[in-house]
Coordinates of C-alpha atoms in Angstrom, one line a residue:
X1 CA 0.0 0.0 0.0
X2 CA 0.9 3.5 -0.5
X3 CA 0.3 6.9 0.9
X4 CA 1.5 9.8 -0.7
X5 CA 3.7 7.9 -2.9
X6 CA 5.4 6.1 0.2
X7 CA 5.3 2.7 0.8
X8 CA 3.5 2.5 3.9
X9 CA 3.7 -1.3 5.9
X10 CA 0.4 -2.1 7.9
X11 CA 1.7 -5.6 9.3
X12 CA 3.2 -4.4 12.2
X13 CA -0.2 -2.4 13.3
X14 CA -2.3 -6.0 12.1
X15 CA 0.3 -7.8 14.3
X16 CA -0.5 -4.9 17.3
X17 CA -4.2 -6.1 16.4
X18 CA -4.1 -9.9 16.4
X19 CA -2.2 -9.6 20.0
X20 CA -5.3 -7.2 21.2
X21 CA -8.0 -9.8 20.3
X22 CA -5.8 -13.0 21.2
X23 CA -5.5 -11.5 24.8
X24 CA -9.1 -10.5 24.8
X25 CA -10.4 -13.8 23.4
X26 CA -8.4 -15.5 26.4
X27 CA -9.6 -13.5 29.1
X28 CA -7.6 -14.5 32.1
X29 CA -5.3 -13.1 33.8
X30 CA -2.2 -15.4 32.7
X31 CA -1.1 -16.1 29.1
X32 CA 1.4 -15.3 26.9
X33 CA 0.2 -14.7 23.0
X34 CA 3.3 -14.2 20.2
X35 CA 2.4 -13.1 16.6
X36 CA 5.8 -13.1 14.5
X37 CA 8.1 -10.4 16.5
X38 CA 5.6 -9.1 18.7
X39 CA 4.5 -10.5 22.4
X40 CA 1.4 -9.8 24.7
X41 CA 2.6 -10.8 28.1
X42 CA -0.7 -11.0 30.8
X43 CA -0.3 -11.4 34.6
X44 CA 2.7 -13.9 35.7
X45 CA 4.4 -16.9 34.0
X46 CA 3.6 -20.1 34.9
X47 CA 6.0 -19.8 38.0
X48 CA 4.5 -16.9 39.4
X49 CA 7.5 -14.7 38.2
X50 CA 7.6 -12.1 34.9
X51 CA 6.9 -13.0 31.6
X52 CA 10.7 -13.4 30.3
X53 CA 11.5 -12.4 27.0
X54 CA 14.4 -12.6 24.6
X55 CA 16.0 -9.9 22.3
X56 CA 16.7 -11.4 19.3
X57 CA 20.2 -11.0 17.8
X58 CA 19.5 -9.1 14.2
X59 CA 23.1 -10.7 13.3
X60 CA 21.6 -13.8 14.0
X61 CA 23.4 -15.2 17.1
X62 CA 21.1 -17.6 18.8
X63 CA 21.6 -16.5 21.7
X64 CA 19.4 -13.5 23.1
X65 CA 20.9 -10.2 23.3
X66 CA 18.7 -9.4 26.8
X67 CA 16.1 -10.8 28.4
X68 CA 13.2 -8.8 29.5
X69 CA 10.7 -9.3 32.6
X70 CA 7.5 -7.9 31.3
X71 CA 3.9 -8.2 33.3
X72 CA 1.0 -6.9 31.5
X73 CA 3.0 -5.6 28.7
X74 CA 3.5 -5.7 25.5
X75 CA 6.9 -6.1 23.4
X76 CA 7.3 -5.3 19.8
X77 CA 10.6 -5.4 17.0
X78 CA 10.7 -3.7 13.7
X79 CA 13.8 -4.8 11.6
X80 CA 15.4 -3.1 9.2
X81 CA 15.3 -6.3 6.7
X82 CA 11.5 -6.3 7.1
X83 CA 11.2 -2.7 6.5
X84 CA 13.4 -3.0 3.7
X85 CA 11.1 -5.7 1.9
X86 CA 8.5 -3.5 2.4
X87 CA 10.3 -0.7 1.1
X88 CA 10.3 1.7 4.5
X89 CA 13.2 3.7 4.4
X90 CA 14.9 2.9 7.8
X91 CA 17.6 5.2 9.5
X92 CA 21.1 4.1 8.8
X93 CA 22.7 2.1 11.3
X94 CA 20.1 0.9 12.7
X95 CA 19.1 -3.1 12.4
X96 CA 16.3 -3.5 14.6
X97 CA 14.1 -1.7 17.3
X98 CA 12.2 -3.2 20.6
X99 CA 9.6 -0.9 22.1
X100 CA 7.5 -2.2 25.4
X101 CA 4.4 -0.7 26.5
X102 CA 0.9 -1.0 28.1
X103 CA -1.2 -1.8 24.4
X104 CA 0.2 -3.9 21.6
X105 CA -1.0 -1.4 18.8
X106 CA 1.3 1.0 19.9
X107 CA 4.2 -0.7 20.7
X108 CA 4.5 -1.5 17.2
X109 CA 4.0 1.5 15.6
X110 CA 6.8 2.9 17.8
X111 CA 9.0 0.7 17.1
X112 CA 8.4 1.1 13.6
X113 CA 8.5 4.6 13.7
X114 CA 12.1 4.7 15.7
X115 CA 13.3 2.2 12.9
X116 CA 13.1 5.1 10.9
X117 CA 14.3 7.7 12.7
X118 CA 17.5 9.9 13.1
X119 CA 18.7 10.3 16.8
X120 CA 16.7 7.3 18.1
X121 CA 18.0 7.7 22.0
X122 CA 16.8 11.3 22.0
X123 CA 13.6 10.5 21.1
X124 CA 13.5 7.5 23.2
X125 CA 14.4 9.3 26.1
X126 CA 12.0 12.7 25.3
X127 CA 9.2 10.1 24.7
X128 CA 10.2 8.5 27.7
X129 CA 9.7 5.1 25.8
X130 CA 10.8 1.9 27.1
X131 CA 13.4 0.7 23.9
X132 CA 15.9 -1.2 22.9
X133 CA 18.0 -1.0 19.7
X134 CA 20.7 -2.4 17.9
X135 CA 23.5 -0.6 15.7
X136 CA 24.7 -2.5 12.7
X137 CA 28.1 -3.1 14.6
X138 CA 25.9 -5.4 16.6
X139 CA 25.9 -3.1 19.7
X140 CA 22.7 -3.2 21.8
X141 CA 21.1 0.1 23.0
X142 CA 18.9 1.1 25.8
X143 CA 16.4 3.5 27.0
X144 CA 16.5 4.7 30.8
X145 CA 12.8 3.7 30.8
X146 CA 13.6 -0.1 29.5
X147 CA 16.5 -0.2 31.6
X148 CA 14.5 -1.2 35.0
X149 CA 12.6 -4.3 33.1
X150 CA 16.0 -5.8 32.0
X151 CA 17.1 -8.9 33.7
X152 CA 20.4 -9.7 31.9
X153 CA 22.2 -8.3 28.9
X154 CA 25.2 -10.1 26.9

């Protein structure tokens, strides 16, 4: 699709939408719902502790970059290969983008949005956003407002 002659990449926001309902449909209080790079995290895990999530590597290491403790959040990446495919221009350096936050829809459009953007940690940090990001030197990034859900970093 395009608007105003730029490409403009709905999945993420679908994505965002799937995790709304998914959550909905399960009512609950405890469940964890994942739709391609996104999470829904609701309540506790199974052992009464935070959801844990891992950052994926963009470079492709298996191993996770950081692992997250998220309850009642959401957790979102845009990478710059998808957004390439989809023809997004993305900012350069940049090879993917994490954003957390209280609604699934929104957590992806910001992290779509700061895949594209110059000065990423200034807007982070104005927007007070809980993000992660990594530099195509493979060097993770991260927000003082994602900094206090972080359990372990490589």
């Amino acid at each position: 699709m395009h608007l105003g002659g730029e490409p403009l990449d709905l999945d993420g926001i679908a994505r965002g939408l799937a995790l709304r309902w998914a959550g909905r449909r399960l009512g609950g209080t405890q469940h964890f719902v994942e739709v391609g790079d996104a999470a829904w995290c609701s309540g506790r895990g199974p052992d009464g502790a935070p959801w844990r999530v891992g950052l994926d590597d963009p470079l492709a290491d298996p191993s996770p970059l950081a692992v997250l403790s998220l309850i009642d959040a959401a957790c979102a990446t845009s990478t710059a290969t998808r957004a390439r495919i989809a023809g997004q221009r993305v900012e350069r350096g940049l090879l993917s983008v994490t954003v957390v936050g209280p609604e699934a829809v929104a957590a992806e459009v910001w992290s779509s949005v700061l895949l594209t953007t110059p000065h990423i940690a200034d807007v982070a940090v104005r927007q007070r956003l809980p993000a992660a990001w990594v530099t195509d030197d493979g060097k993770l990034h991260i927000s003082p407002a994602l900094e206090p859900r972080v359990l372990w970093r490589r």
